[in-house]
Tab-separated table of C-alpha atoms in Angstrom:
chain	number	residue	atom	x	y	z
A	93	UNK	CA	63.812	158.807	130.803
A	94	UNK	CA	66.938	158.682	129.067
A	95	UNK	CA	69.046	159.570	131.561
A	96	UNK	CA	67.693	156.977	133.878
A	97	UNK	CA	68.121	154.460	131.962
A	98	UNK	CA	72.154	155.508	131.283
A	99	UNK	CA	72.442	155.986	135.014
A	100	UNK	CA	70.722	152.648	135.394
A	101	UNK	CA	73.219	150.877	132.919
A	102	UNK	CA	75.979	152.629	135.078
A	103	UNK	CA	74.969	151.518	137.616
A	104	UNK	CA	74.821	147.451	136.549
A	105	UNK	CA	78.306	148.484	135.126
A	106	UNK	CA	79.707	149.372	138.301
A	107	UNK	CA	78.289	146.048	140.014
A	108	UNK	CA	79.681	144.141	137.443
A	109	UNK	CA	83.314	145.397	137.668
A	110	UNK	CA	82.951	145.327	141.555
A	111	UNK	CA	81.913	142.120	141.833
A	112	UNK	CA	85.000	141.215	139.075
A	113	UNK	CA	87.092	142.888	141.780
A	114	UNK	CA	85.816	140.945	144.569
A	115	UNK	CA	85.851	137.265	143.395
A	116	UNK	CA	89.638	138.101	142.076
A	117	UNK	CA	90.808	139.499	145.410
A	118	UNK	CA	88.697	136.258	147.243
A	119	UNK	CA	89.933	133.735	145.123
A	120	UNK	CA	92.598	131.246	146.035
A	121	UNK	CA	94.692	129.617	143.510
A	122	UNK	CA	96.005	126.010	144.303
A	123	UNK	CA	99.123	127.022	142.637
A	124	UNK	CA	99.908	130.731	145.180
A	125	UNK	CA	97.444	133.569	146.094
A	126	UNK	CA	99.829	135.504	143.539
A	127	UNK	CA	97.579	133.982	141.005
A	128	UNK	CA	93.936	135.114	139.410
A	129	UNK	CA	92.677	131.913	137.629
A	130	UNK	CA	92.458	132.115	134.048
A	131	UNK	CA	88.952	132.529	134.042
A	132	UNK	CA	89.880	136.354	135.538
A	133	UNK	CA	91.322	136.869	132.166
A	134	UNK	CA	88.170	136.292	130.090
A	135	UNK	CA	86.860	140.258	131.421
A	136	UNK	CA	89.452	141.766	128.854
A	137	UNK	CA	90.474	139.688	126.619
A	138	UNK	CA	87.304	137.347	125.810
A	139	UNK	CA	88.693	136.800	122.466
A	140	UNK	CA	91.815	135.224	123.126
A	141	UNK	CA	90.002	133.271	126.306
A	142	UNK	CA	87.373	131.529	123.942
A	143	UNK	CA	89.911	130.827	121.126
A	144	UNK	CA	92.465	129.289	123.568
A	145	UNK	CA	89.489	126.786	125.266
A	146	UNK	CA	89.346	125.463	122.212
A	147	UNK	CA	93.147	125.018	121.708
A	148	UNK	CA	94.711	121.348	122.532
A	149	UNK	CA	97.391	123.336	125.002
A	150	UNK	CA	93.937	123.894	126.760
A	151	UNK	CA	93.305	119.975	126.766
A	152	UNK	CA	95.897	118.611	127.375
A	153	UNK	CA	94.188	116.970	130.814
A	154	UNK	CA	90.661	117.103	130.991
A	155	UNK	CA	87.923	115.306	133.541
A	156	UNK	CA	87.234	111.667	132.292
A	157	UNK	CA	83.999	112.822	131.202
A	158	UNK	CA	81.734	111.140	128.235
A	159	UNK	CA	81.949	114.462	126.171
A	160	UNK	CA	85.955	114.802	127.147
A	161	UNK	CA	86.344	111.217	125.843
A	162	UNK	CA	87.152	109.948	122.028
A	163	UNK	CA	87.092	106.456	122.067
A	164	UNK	CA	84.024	104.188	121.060
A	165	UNK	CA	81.921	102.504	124.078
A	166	UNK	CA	79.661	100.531	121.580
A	167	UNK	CA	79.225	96.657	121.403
A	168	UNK	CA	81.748	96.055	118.822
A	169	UNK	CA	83.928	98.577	119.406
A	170	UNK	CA	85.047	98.521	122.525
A	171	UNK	CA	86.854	95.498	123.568
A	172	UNK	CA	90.714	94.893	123.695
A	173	UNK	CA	90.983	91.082	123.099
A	174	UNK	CA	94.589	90.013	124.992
A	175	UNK	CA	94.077	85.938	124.860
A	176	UNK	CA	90.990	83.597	124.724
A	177	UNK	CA	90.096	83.976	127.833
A	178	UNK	CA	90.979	87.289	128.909
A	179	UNK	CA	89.759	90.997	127.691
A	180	UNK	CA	89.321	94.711	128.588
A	181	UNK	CA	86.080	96.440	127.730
A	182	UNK	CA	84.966	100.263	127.347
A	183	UNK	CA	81.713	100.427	129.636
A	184	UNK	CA	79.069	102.827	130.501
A	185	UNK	CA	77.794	102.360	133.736
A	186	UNK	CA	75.527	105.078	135.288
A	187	UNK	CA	77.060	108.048	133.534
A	188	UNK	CA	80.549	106.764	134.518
A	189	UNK	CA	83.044	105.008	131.602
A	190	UNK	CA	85.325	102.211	132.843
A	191	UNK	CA	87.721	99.668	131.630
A	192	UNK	CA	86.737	96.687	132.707
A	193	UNK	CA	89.368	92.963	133.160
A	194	UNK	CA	87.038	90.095	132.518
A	195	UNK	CA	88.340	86.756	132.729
A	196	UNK	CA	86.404	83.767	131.307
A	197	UNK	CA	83.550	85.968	130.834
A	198	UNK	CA	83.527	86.931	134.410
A	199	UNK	CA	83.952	90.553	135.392
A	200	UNK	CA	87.162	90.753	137.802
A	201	UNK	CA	87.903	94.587	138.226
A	202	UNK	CA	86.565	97.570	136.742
A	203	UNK	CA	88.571	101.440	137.211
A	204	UNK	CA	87.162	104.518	136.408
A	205	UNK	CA	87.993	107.170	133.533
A	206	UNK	CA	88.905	109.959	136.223
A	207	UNK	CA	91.172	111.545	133.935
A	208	UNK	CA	92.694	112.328	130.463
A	209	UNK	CA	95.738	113.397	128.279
A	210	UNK	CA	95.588	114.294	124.826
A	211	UNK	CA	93.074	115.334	122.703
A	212	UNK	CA	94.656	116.006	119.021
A	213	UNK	CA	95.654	112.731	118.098
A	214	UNK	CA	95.578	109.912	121.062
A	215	UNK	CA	94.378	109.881	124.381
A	216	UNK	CA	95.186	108.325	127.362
A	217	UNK	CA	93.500	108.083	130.721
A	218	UNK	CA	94.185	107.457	134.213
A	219	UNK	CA	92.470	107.006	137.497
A	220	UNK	CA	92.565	107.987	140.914
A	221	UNK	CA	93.274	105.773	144.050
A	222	UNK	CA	95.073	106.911	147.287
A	223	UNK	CA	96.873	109.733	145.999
A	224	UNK	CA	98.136	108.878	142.971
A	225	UNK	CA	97.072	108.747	139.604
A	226	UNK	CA	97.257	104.979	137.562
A	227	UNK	CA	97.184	104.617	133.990
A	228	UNK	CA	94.851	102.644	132.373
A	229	UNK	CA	96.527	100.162	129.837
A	230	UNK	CA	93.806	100.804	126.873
A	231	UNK	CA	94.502	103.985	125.153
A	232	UNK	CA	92.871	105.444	121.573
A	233	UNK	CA	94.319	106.605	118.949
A	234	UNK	CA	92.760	108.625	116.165
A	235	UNK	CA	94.983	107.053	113.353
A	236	UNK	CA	93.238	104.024	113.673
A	237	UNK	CA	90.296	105.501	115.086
A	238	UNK	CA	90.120	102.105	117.942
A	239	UNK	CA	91.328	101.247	121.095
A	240	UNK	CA	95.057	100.085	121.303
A	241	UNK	CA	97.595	99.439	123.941
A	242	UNK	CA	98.600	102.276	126.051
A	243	UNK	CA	102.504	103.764	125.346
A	244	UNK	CA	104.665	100.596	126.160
A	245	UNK	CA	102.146	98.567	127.825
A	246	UNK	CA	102.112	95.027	127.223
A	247	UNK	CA	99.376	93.607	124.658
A	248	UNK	CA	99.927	89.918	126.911
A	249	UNK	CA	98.669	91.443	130.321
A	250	UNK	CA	96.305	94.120	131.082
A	251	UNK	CA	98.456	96.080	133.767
A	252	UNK	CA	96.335	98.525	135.786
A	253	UNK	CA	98.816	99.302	138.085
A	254	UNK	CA	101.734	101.689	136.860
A	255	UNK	CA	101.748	104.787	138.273
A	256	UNK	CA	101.195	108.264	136.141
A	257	UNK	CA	104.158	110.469	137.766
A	258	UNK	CA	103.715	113.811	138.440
A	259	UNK	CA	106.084	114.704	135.720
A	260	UNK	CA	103.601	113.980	133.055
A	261	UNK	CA	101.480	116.590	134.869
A	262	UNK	CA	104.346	118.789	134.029
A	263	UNK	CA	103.410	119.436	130.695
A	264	UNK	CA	99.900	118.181	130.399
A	265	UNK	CA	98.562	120.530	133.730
A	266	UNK	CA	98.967	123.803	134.775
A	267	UNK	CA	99.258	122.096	138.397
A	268	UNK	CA	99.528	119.582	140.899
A	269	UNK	CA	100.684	119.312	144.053
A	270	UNK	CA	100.467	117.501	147.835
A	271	UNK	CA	99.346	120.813	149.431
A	272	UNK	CA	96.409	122.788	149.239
A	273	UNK	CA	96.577	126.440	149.274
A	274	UNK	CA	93.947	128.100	152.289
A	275	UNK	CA	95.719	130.889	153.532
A	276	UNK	CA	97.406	133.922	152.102
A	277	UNK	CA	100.635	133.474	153.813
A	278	UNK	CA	101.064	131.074	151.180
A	279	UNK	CA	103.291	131.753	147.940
A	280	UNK	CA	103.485	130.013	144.607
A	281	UNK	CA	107.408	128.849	145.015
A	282	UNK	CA	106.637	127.683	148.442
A	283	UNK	CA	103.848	125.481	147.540
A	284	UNK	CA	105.284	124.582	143.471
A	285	UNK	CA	108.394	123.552	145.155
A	286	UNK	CA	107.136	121.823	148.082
A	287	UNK	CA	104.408	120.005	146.807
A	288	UNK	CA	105.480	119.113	142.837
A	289	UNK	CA	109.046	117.585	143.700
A	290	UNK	CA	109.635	116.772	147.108
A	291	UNK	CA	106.350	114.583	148.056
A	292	UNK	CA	105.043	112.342	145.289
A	293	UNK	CA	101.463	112.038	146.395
A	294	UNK	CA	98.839	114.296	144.711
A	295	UNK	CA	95.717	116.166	145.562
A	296	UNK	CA	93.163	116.052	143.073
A	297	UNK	CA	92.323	119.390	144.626
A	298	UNK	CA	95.371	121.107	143.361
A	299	UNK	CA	95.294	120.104	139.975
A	300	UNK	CA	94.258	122.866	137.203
A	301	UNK	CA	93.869	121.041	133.702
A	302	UNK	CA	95.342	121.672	130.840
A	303	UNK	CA	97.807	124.048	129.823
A	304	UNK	CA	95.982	127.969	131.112
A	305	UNK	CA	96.587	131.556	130.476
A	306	UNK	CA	99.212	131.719	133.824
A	307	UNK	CA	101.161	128.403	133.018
A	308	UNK	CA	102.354	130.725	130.009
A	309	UNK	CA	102.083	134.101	131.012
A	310	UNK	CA	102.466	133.937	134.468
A	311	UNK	CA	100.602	134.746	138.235
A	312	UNK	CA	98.001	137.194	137.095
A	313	UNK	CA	96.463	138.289	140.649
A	314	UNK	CA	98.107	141.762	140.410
A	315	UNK	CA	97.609	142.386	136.986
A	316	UNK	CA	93.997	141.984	136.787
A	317	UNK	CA	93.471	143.610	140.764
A	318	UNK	CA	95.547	146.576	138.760
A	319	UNK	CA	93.346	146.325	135.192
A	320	UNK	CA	90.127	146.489	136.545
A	321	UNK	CA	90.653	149.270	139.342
A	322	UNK	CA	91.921	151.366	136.472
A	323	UNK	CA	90.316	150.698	133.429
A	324	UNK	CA	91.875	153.155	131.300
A	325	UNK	CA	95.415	151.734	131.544
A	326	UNK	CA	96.485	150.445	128.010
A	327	UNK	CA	99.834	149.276	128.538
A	328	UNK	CA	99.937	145.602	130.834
A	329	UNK	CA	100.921	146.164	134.253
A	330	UNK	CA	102.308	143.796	136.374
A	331	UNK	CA	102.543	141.492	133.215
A	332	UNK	CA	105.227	139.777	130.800
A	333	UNK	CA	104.728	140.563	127.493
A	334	UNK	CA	105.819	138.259	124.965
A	335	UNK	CA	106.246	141.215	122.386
A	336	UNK	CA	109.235	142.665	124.990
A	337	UNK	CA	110.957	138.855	125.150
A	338	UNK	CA	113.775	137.860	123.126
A	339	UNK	CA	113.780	135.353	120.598
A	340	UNK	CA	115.704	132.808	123.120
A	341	UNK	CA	113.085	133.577	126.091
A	342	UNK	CA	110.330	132.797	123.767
A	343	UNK	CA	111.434	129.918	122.791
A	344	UNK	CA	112.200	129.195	126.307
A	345	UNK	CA	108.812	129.430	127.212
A	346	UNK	CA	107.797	126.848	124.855
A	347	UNK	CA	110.653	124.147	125.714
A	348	UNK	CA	109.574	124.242	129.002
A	349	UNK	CA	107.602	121.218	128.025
A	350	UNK	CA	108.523	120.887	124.111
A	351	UNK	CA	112.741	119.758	124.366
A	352	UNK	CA	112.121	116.233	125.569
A	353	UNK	CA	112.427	114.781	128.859
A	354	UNK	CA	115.590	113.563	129.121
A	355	UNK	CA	117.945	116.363	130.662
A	356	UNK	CA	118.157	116.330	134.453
A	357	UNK	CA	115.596	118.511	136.106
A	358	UNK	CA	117.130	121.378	138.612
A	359	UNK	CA	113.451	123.119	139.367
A	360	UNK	CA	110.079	122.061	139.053
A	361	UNK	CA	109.021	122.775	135.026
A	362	UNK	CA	105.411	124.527	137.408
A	363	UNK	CA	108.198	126.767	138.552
A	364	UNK	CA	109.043	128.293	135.434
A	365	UNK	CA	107.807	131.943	134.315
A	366	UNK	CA	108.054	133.490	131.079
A	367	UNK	CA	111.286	135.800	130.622
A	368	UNK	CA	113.711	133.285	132.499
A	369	UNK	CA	115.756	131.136	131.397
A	370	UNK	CA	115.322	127.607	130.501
A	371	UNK	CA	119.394	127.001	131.528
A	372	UNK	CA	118.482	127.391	135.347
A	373	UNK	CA	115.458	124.487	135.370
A	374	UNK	CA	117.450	122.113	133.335
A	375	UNK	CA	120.759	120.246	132.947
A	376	UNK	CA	122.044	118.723	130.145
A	377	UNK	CA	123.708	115.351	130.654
A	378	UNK	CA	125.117	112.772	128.123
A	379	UNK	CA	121.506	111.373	127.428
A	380	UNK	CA	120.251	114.400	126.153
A	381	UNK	CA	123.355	115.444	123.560
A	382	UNK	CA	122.493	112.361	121.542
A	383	UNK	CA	120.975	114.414	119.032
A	384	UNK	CA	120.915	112.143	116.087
A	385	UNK	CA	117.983	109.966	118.819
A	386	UNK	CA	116.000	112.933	119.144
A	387	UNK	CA	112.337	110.999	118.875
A	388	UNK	CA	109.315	113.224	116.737
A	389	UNK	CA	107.659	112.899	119.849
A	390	UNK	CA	108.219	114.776	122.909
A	391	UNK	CA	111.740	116.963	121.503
A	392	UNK	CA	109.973	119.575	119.131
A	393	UNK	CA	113.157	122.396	119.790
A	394	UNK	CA	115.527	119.950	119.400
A	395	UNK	CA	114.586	118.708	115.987
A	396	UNK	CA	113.877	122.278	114.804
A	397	UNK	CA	117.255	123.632	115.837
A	398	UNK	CA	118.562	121.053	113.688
A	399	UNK	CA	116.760	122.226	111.020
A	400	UNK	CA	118.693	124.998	108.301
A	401	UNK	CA	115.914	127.353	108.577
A	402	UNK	CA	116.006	127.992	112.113
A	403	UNK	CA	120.154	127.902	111.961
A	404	UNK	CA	120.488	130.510	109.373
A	405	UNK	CA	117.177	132.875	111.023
A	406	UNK	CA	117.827	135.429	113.567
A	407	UNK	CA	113.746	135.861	114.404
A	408	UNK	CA	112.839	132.692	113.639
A	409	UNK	CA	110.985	130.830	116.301
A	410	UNK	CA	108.261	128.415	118.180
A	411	UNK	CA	105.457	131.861	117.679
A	412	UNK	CA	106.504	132.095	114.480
A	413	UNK	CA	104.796	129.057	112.782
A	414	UNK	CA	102.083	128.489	115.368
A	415	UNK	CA	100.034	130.349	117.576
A	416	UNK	CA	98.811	129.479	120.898
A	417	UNK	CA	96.189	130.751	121.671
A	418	UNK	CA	94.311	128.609	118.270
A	419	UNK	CA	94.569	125.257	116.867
A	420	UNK	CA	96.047	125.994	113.006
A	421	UNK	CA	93.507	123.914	110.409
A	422	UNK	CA	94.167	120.383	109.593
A	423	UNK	CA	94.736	121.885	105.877
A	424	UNK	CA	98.901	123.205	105.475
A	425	UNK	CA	97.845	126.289	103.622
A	426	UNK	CA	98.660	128.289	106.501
A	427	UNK	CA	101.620	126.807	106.979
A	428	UNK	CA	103.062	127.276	103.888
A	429	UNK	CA	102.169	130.600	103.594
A	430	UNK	CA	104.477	131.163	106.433
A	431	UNK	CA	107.528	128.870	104.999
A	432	UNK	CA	106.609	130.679	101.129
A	433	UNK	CA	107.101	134.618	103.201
A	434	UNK	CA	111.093	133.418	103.553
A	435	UNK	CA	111.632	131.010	100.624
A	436	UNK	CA	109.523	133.272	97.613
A	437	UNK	CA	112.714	132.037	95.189
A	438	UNK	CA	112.676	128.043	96.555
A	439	UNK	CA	113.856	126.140	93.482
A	440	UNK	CA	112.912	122.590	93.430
A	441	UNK	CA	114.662	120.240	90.728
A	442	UNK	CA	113.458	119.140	87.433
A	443	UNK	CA	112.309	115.788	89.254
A	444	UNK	CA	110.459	116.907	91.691
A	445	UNK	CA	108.750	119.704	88.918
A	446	UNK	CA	107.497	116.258	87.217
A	447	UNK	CA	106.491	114.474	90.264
A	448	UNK	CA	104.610	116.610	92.172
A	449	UNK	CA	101.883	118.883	91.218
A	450	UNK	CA	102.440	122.752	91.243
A	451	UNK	CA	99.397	123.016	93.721
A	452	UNK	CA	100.889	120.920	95.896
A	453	UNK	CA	104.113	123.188	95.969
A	454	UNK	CA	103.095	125.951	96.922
A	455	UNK	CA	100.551	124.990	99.179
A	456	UNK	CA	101.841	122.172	101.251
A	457	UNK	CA	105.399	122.762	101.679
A	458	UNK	CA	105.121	120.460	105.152
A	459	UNK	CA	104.355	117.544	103.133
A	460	UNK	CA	107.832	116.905	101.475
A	461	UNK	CA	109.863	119.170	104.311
A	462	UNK	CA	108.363	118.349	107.366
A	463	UNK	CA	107.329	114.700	106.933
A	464	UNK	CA	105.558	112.386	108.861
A	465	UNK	CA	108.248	110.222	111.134
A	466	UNK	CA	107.114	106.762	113.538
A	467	UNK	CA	108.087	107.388	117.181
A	468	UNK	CA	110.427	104.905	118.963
A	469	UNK	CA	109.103	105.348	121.868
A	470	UNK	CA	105.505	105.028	121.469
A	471	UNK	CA	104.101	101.930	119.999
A	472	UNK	CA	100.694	100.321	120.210
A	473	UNK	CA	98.883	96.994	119.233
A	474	UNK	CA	94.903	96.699	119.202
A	475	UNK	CA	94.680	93.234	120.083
A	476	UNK	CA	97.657	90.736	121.527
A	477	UNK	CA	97.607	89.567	117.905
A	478	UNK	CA	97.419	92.336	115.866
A	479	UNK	CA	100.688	94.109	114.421
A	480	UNK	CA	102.571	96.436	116.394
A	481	UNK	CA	102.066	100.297	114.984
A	482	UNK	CA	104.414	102.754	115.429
A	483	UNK	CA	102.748	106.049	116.485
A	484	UNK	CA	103.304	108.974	113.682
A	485	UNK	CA	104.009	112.247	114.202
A	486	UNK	CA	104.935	115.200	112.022
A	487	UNK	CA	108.596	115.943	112.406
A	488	UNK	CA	110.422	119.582	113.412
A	489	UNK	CA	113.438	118.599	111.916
A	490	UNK	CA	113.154	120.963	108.564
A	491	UNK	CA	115.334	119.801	105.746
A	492	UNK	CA	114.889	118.102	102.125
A	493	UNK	CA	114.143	114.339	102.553
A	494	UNK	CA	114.023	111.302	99.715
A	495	UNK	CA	110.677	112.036	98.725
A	496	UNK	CA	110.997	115.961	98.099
A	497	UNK	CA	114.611	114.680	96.109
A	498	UNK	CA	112.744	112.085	93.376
């Protein structure tokens, strides 16, 4: 009885892995039949799968659906007042959310929640229509947990027609293109060049959400096809690892999307696998030398290599403070656990001994060195007569500021 039951569990084993193997071969990535879906990745490393889901990398673009969405669609909540006679309000109608332009109390247009960006600390959404993706002008903002004005939107006019451009996908998707993959003549670069640069429509069928396991480790197809044919293989195949990179390829990897927008673009950012180099996607040009403008949005590497700590470090970099595959706590502790492993001897003046607590020290180094900063470029008001707030963001830019010196 035994035995049946372990050739019986065999067996189901067997069917399992074979049936892995056949939806991997079958499946058809919108971004190249070189690539597995990250979903393939969950049959070996589960672990890292569930943590990164979780991970605001992973939601960066999600479906405009009521659980996907932050923002308040209560009576009271969820109306952007622009004049007297004109408003925006959050709606519910038949399991669909909507900002809806009413004019003298009479509804004039209402558009969808088909999409959104951000999840940590605003969001933003967009909708569909012909191709191309359309912000809405009502965004919301965790800092003052209410609606606002979307990024440089105008708190005078509800504007329901600019355009979200495909390089916002860039960094917020893991694709989008014109072109739908449905044969397997057809290669990632083909299609990535093609259909991210050249044409600026989109098909909602290409688009992947969110920042996945290939967008940062690369097409997968043959590595998986390889890992579950022969089980017993321990070291990747067909894989980058990011323990055989150098420290300026990792960081490469992570300035794909986190050193600003402002160089001039050579290759699609969808193009770009781990282990190249950054140098060959991207240009820089007299905007993007201003260093002293660098905003605390949008330019994380080029506030950190600013910073003395990353200067003076020969290991030192993005992996190093945070990892990607989990969100770190909203408490610093970890943090400064990782600043405390290099500066054990930090000596802070007699002031700042006085000022600030002991506890706070030693565990919130971020605090003092790594302050909060406004952003320039993204600004918001929740009513056409409200104040205008500056969106804040913790800077990269490590150093000792005024309020560490008193």
């Amino acid at each position: 009885m035994k035995k049946i039951r372990i050739l019986f569990a065999i067996t189901i084993l067997a069917l399992l892995l074979t049936n892995c193997t056949n939806k991997s071969d079958e499946y058809i990535d919108p971004r190249g039949t070189d690539y597995a879906g990250s979903e393939s990745c969950i049959q070996c490393h589960q672990v890292q799968y569930e943590s990164a889901t979780h991970t605001s990398h992973f939601k960066a673009t999600l479906p405009g659906l009521k659980e996907n969405i932050l923002g308040h669609f209560k009576t009271g909540h969820n109306t952007f007042i622009y004049d007297k006679n004109t408003k925006v309000v959050m709606e519910e109608r038949n399991d669909t959310l909507y900002q809806v332009l009413y004019k003298n109390e009479k509804e004039i247009e209402a558009y969808p929640f088909n999409i959104i960006f951000g999840i940590k600390h605003a969001q933003t959404s967009g909708y569909w229509k012909n191709h191309y993706a359309y912000e809405l002008p009502i965004s919301y903002y965790k800092s003052i947990n209410n609606w606002a004005t979307s990024p440089t939107y105008s708190a005078a006019t509800a504007d329901f027609g600019r355009k979200i451009m495909k390089e916002c996908f860039g960094c917020h998707s893991s694709n989008i293109s014109s072109r739908y993959i449905t044969t397997n003549s057809s290669d990632s670069y083909n299609n990535t060049f093609m259909g991210m640069d050249v044409e600026d429509f989109m098909s909602t069928k290409t688009l992947i959400y969110g920042i996945d396991c290939e967008r940062c480790h690369g097409p997968a197809k043959k590595h998986v096809q390889t890992h579950l044919k022969f089980p017993d293989l321990k070291k990747a195949q067909y894989m980058v690892a990011f323990s055989n990179l150098n420290r300026q390829q990792k960081i490469d990897a992570c300035a794909v999307c986190h050193s600003g927008n402002d160089q001039t673009k050579v290759k699609s950012r969808f193009q770009y696998k781990p282990g190249e180099s950054l140098s060959d996607y991207f240009i820089q040009n007299q905007k993007s030398k201003d260093t002293l403008n660098y905003d605390v949005h949008g330019n994380q590497l080029g506030l950190l290599s600013q910073s003395k700590c990353f200067k003076k470090s020969q290991i030192m970099d993005c992996i190093t403070c945070h990892n990607s595959h989990k969100d770190i706590p909203q408490n610093q502790i970890t943090y400064s656990k990782i600043c405390m492993s290099c500066h054990q001897d930090a000596k802070h003046n007699a002031i700042t001994l006085k000022t600030i607590s002991k506890s706070m020290l030693t565990n919130n180094c971020v605090e003092c060195h790594m302050p909060k900063q406004d952003s320039r470029a993204i600004r918001f008001q929740e009513s056409n007569s409200a104040p205008i707030i500056s969106y804040s963001l913790r800077t990269h830019k490590i150093g000792i500021y005024q309020a560490a010196k008193k």
